[in-house]
XYZ file of N, CA, C and O in Angstrom:
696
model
N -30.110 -5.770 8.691
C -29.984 -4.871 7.558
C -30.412 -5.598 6.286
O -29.806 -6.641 6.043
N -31.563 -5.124 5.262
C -32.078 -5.559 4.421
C -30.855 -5.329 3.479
O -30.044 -4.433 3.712
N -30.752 -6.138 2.446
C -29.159 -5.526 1.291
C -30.210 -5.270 0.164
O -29.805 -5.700 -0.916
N -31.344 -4.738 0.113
C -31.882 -4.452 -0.935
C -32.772 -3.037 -0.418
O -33.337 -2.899 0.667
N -32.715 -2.231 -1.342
C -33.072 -0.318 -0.211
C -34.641 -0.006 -1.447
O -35.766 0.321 -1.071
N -34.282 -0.197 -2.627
C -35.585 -0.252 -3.698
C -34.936 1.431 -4.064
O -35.484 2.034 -4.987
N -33.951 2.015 -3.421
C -33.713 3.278 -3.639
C -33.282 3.130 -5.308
O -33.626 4.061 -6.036
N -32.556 2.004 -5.900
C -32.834 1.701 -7.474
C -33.360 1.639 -8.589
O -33.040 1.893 -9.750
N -34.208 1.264 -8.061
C -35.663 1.199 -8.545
C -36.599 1.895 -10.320
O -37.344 1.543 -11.235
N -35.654 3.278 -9.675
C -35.876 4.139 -11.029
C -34.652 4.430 -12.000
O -34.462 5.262 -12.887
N -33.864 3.339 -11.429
C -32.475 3.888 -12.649
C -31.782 4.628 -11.836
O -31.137 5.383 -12.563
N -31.458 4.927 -10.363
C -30.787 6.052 -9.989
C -30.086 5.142 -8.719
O -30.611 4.146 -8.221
N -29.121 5.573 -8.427
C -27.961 4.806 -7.133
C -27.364 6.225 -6.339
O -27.458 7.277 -6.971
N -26.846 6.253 -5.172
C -26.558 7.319 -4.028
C -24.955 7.029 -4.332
O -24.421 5.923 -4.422
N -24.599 7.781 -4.409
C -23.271 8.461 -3.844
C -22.598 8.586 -2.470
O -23.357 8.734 -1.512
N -21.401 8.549 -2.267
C -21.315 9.209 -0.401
C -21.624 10.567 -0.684
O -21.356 11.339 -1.604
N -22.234 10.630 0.323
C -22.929 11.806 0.621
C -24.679 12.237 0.442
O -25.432 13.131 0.829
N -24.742 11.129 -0.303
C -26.397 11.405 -0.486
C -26.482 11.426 -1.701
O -27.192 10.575 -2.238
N -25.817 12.361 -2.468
C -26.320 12.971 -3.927
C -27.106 11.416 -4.867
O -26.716 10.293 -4.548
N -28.017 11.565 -5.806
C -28.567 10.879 -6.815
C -27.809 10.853 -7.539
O -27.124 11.875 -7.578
N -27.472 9.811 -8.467
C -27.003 9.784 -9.855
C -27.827 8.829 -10.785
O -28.185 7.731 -10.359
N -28.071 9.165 -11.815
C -28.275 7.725 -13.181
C -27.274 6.568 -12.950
O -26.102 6.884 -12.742
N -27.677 5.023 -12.967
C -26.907 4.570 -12.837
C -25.967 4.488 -13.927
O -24.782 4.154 -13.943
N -26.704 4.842 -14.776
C -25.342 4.871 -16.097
C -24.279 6.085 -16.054
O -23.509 6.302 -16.990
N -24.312 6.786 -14.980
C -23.580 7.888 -14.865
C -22.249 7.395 -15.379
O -22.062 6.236 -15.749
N -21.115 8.581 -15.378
C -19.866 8.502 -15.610
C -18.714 7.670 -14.746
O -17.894 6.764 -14.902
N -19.278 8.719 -13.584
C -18.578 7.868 -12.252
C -18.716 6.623 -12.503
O -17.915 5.903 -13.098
N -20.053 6.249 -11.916
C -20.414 5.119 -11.878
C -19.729 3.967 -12.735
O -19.244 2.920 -12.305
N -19.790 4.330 -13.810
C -19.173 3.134 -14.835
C -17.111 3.020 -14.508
O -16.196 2.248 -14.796
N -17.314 4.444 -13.693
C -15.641 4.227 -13.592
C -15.414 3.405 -12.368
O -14.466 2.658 -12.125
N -16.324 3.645 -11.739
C -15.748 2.850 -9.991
C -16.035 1.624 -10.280
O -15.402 0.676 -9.814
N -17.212 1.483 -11.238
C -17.627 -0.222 -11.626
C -17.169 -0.999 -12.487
O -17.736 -2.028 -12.854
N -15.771 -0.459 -13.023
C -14.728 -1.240 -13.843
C -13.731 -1.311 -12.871
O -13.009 -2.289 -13.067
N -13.332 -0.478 -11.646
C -12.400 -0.729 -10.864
C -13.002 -2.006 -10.074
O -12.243 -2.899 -9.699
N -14.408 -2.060 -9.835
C -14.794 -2.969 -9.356
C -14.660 -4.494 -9.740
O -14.453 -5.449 -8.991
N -14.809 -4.471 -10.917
C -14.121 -5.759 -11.961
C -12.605 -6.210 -11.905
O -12.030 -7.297 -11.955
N -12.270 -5.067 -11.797
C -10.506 -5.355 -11.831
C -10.275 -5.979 -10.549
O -9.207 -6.557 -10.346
N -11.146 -5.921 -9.692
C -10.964 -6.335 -8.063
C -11.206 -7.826 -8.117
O -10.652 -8.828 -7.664
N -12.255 -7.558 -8.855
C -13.016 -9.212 -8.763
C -11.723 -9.968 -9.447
O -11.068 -10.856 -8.901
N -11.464 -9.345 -10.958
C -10.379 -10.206 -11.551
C -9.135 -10.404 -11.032
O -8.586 -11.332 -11.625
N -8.210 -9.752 -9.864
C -7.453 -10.005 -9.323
C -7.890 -10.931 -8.248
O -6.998 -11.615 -7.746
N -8.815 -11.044 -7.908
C -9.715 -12.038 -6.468
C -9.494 -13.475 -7.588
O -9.524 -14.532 -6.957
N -9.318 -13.619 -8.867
C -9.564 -14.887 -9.993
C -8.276 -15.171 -9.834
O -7.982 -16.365 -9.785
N -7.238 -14.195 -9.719
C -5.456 -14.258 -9.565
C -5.100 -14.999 -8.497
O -4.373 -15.992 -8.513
N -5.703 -14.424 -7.431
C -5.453 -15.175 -6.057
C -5.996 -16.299 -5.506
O -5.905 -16.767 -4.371
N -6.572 -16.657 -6.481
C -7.861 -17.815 -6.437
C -7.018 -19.005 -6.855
O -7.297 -20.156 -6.518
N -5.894 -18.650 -7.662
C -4.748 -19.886 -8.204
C -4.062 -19.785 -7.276
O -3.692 -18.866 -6.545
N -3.814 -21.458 -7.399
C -2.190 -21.446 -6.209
C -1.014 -20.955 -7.342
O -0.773 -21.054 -8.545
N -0.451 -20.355 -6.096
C 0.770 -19.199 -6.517
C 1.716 -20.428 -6.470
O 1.209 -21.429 -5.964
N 3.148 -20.553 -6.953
C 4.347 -21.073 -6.643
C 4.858 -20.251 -5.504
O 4.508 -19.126 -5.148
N 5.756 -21.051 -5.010
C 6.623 -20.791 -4.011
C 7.619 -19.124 -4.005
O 7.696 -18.209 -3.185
N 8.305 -19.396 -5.476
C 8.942 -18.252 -5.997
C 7.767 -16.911 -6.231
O 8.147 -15.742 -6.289
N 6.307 -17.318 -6.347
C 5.827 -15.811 -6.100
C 5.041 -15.675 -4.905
O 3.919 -15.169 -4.882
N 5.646 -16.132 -3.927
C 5.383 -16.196 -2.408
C 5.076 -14.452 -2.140
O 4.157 -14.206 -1.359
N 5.687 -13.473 -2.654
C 5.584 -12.473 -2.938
C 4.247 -11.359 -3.513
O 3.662 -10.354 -3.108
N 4.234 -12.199 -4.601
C 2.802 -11.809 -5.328
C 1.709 -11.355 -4.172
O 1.283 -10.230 -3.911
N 1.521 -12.158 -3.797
C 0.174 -12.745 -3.271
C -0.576 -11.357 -2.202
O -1.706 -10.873 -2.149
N 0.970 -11.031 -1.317
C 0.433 -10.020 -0.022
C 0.242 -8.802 -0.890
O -0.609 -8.016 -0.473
N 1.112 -8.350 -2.472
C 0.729 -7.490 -2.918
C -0.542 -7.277 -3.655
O -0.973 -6.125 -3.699
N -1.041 -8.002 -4.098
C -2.162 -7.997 -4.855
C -3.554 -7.972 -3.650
O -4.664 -7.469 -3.821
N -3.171 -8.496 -2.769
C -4.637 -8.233 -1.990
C -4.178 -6.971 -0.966
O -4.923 -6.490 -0.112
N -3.028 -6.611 -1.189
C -3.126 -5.137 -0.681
C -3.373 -3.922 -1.995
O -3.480 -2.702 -1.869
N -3.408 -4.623 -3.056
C -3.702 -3.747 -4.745
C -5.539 -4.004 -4.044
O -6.043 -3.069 -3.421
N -6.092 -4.914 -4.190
C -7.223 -4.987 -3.688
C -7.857 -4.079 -2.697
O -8.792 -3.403 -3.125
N -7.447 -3.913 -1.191
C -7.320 -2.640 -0.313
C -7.190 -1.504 -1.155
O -8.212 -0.894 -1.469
N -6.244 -1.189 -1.506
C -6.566 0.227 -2.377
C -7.715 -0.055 -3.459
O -8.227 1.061 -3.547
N -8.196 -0.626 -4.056
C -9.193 -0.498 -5.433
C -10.429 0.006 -4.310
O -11.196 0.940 -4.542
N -10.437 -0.685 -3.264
C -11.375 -0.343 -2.328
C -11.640 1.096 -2.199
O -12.646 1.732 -2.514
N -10.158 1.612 -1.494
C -10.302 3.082 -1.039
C -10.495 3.683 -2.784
O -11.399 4.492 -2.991
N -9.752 3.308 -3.762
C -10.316 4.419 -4.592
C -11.633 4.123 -5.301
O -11.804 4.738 -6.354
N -12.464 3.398 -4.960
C -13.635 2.975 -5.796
C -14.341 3.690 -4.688
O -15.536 3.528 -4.936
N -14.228 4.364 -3.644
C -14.939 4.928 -2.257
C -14.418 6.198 -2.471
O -15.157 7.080 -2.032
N -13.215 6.660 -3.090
C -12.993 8.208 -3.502
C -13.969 8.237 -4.817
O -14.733 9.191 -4.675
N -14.238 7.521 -6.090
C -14.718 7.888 -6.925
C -16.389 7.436 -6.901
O -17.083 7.612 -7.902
N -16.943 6.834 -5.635
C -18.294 7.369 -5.493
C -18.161 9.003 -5.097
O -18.725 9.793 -5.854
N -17.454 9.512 -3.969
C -17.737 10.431 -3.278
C -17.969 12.057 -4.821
O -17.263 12.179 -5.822
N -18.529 12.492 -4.622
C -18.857 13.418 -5.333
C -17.825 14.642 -4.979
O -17.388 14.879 -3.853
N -17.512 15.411 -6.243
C -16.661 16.863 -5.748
C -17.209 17.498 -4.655
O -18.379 17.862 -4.537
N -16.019 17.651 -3.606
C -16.706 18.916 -2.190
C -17.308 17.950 -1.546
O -18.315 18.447 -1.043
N -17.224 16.611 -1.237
C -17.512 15.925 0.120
C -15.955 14.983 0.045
O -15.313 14.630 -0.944
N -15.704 14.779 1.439
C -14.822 13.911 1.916
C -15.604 12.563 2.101
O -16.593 12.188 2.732
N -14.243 11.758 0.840
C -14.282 10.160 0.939
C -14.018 9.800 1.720
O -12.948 10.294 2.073
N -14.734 8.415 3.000
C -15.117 7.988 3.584
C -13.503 6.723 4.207
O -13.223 6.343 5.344
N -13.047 6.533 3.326
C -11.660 6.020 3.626
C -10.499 6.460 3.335
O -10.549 7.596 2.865
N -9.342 5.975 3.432
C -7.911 6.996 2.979
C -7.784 6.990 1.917
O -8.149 5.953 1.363
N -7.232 8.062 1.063
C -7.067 8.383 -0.208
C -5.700 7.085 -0.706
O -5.070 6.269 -0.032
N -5.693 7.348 -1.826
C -4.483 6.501 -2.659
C -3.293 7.913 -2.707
O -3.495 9.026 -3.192
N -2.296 7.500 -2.166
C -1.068 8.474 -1.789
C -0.008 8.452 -2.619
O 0.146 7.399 -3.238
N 0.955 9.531 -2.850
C 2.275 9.070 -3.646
C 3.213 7.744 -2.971
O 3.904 7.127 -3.781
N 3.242 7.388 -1.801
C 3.621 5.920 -1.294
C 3.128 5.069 -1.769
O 3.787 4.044 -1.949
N 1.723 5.136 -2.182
C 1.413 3.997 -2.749
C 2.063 3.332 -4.613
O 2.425 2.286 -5.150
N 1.887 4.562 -4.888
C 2.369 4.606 -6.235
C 3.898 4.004 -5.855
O 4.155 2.811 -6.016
N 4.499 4.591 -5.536
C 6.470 4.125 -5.432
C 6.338 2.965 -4.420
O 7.382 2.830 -3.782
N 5.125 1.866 -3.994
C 5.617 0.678 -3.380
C 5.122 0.197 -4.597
O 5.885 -0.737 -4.846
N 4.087 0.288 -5.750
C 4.085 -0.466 -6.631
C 4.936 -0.537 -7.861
O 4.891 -1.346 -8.788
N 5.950 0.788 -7.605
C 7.162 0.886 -8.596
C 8.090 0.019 -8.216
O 8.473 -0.719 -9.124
N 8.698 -0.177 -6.923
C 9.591 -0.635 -6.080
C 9.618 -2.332 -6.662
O 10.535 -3.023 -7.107
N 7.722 -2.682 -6.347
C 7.567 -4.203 -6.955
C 7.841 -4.387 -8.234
O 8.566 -5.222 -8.776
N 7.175 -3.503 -8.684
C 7.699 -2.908 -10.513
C 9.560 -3.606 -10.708
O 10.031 -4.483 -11.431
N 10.054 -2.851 -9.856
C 11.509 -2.915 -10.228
C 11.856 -4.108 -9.650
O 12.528 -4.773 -10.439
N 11.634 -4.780 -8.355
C 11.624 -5.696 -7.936
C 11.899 -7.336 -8.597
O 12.723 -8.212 -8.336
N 10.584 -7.213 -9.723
C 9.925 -8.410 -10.344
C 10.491 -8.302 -11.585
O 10.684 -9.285 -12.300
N 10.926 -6.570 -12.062
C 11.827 -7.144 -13.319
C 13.228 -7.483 -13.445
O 13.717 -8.083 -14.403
N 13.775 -7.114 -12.543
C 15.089 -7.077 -12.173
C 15.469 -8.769 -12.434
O 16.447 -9.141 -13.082
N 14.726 -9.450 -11.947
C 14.033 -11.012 -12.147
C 13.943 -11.527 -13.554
O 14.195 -12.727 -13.665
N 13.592 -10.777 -14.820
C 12.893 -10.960 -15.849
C 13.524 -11.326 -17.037
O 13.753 -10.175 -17.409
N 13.995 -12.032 -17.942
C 14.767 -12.002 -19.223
C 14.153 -10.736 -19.999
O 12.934 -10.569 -20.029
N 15.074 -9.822 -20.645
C 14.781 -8.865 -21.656
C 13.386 -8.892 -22.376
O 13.435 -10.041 -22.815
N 12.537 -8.545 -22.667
C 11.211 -8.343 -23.743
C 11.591 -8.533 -24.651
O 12.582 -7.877 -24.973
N 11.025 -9.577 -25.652
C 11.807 -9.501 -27.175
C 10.497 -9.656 -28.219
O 10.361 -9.297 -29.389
N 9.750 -10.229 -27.451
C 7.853 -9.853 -28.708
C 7.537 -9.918 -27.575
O 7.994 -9.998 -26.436
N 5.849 -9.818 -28.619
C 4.620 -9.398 -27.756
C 4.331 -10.883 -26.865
O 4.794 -12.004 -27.077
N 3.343 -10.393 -25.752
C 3.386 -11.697 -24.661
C 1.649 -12.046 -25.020
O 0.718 -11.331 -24.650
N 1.532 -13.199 -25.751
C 0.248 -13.527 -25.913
C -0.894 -13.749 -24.752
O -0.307 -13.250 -23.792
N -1.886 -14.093 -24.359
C -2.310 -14.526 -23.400
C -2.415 -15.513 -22.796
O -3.621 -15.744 -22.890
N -1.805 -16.617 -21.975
C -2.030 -17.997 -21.416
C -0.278 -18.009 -20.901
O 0.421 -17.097 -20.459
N 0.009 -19.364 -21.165
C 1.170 -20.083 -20.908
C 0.525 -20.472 -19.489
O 0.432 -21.699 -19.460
N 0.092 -19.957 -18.422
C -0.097 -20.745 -17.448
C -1.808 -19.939 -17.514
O -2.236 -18.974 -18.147
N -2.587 -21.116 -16.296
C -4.222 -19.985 -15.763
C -3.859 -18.910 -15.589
O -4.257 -18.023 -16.345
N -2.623 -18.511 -14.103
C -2.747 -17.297 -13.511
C -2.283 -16.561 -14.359
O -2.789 -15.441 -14.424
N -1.355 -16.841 -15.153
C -1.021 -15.584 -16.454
C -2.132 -15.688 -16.842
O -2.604 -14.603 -16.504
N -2.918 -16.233 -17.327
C -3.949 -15.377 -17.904
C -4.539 -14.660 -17.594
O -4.666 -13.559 -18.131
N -5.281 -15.189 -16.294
C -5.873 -14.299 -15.443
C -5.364 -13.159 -15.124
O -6.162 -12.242 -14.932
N -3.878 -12.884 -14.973
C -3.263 -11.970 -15.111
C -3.515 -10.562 -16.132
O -3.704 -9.370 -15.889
N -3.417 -11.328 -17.312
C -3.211 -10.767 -18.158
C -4.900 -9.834 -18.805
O -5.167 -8.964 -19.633
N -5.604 -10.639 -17.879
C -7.302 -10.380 -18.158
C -7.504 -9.110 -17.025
O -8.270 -8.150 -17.111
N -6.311 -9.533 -15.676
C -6.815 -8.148 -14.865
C -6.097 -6.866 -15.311
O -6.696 -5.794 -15.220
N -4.833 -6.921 -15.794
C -4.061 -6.040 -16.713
C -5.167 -5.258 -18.039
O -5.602 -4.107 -18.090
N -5.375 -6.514 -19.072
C -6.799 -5.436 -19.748
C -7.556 -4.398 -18.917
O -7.356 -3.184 -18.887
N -8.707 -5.305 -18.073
C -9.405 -4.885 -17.310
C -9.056 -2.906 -16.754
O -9.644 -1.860 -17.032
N -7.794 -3.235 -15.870
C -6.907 -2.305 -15.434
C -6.808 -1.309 -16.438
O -7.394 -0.303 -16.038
N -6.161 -1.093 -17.946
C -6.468 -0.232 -18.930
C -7.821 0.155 -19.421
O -7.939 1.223 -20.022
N -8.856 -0.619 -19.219
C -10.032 -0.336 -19.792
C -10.389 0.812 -18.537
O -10.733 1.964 -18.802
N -10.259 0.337 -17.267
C -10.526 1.097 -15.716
C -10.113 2.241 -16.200
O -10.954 3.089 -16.496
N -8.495 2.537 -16.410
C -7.731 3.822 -16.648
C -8.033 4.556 -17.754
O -7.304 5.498 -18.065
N -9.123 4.235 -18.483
C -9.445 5.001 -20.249
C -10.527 5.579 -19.253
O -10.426 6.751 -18.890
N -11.279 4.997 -18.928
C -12.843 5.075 -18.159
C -12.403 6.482 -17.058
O -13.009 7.543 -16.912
N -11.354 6.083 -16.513
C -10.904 7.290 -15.615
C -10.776 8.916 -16.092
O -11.263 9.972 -15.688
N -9.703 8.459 -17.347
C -9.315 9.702 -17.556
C -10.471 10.743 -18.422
O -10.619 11.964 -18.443
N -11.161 9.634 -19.082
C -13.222 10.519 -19.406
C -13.719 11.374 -18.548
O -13.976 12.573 -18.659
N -13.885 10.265 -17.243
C -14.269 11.360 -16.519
C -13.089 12.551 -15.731
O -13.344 13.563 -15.080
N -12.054 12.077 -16.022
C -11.717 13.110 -15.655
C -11.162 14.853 -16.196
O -10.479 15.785 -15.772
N -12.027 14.463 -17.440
C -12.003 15.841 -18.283
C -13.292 16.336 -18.050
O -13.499 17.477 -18.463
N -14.469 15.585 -17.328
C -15.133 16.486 -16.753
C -15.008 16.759 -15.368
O -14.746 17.931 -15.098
N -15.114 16.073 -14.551
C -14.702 15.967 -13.389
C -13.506 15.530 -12.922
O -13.155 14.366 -12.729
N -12.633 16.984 -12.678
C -10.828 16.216 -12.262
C -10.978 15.117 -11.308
O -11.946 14.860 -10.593
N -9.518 14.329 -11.452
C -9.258 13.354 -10.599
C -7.729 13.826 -10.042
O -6.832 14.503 -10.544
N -7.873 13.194 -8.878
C -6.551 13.462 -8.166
C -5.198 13.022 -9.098
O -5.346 12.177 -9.981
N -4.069 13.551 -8.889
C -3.122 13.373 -10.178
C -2.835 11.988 -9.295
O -2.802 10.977 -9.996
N -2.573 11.732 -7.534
C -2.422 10.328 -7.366
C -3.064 9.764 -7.495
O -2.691 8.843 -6.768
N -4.778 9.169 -8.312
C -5.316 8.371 -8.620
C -4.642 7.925 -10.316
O -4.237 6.807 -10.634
N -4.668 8.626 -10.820
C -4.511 8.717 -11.959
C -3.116 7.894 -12.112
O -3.057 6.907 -12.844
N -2.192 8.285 -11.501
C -0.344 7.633 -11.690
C -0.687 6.413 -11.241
O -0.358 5.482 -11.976
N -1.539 6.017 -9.745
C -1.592 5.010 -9.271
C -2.016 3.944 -10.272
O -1.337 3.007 -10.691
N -3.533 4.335 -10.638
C -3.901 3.294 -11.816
C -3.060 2.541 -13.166
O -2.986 1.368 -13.533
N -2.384 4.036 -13.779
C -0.969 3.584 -14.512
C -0.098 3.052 -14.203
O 0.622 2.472 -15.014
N 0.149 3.074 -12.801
C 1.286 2.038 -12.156
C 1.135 0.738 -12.301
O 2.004 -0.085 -12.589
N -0.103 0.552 -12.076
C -1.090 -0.735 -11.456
C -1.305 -1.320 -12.497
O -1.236 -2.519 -12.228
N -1.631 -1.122 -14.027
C -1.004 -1.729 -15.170
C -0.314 -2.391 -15.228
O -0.518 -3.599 -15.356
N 1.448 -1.505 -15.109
C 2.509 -1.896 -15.178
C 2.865 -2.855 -14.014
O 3.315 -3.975 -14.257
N 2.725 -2.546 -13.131
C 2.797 -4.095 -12.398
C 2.079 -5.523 -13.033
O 2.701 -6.540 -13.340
N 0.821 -5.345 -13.127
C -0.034 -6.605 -13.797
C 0.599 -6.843 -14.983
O 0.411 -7.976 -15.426
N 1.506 -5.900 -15.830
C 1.890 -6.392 -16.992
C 3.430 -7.228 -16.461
O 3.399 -8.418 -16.774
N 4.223 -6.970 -16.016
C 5.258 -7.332 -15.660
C 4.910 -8.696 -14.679
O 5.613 -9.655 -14.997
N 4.019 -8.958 -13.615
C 3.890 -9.641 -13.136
C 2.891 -11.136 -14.061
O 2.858 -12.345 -13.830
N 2.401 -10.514 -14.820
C 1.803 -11.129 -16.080
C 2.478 -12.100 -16.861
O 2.129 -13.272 -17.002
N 3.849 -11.326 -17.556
C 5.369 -11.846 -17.392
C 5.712 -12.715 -16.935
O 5.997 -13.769 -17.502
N 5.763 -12.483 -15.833
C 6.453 -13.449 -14.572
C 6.162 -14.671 -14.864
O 6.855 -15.670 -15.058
N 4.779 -14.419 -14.872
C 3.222 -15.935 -14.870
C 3.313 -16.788 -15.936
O 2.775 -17.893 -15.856
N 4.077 -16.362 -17.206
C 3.769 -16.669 -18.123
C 5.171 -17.898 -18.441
O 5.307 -18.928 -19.101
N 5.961 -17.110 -17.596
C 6.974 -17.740 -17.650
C 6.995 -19.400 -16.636
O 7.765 -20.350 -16.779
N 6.145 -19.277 -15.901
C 6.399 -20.299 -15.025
C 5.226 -21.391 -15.393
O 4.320 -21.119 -16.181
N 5.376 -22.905 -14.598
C 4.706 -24.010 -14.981
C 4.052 -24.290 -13.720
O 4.842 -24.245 -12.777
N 2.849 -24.567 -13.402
C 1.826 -24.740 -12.649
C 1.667 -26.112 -12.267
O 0.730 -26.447 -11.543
């Protein structure tokens, strides 16, 4: 299999299903910031974790698995079926669960949390941006083209985890 098709060529990339788009399309720029957020959590897991977030680790490359399936729902065009499993209300309430999990853990919020104190907080804190920039990008297109209301909660969830787990990172010494 050649990894180069020339089907590019003119500014235009395929969809599932066939359809053409501009690559500057809407979609496009939305699945290709989820795509970043993937890479930047792949920069998260790329640090050695401590012991105490022995935890972290299986969640974030299962956050990874889903960016997958929904970056494969938001090629697929309205009126064709995406090619892998959708992002579900389970998914959303296991990343609340960690949500509650990791703060339950946390001293109170009392200011704002700058960026650093350790790499992986940062990195953290870079896939957390990332993650809001993804979710602005989302909800654009999705005043033209709806999005599932579980893509939408999921991504907002998925914030709030990176921010809280961000937290976590910031707090600890490497």
């Amino acid at each position: 299999m050649k990894i180069y098709t020339k089907g590019g060529d003119q500014g235009q990339t395929g969809l599932f299903g066939g359809q053409r788009v501009p690559k500057d399309h809407l979609r496009l720029h939305t699945y290709g910031t989820f795509d970043e957020l993937n890479a930047s959590i792949g920069l998260v897991l790329a640090e050695p974790l401590l012991a105490e977030d022995s935890r972290v680790r299986p969640v974030l490359s299962r956050i990874q698995s889903e960016l997958f399936q929904l970056g494969s729902e938001l090629a697929t065009p309205p009126g064709k079926s995406a090619p892998s499993r959708l992002i579900e209300t389970a998914d959303i309430e296991r990343l609340e669960a960690e949500i509650d999990r990791m703060e339950s853990r946390l001293e109170p919020l009392k200011s704002f949390i700058l960026p650093g104190g350790t790499r992986a907080a940062a990195q953290m804190h870079l896939a957390r941006t990332v993650c809001r920039r993804a979710e602005r990008e989302l909800v654009v297109l999705h005043r033209s083209e709806p999005v599932r209301s579980e893509v939408l909660g999921y991504v907002n969830r998925l914030s709030d985890f990176l921010f809280v787990a961000e937290i976590g990172r910031a707090s600890c010494r490497e």
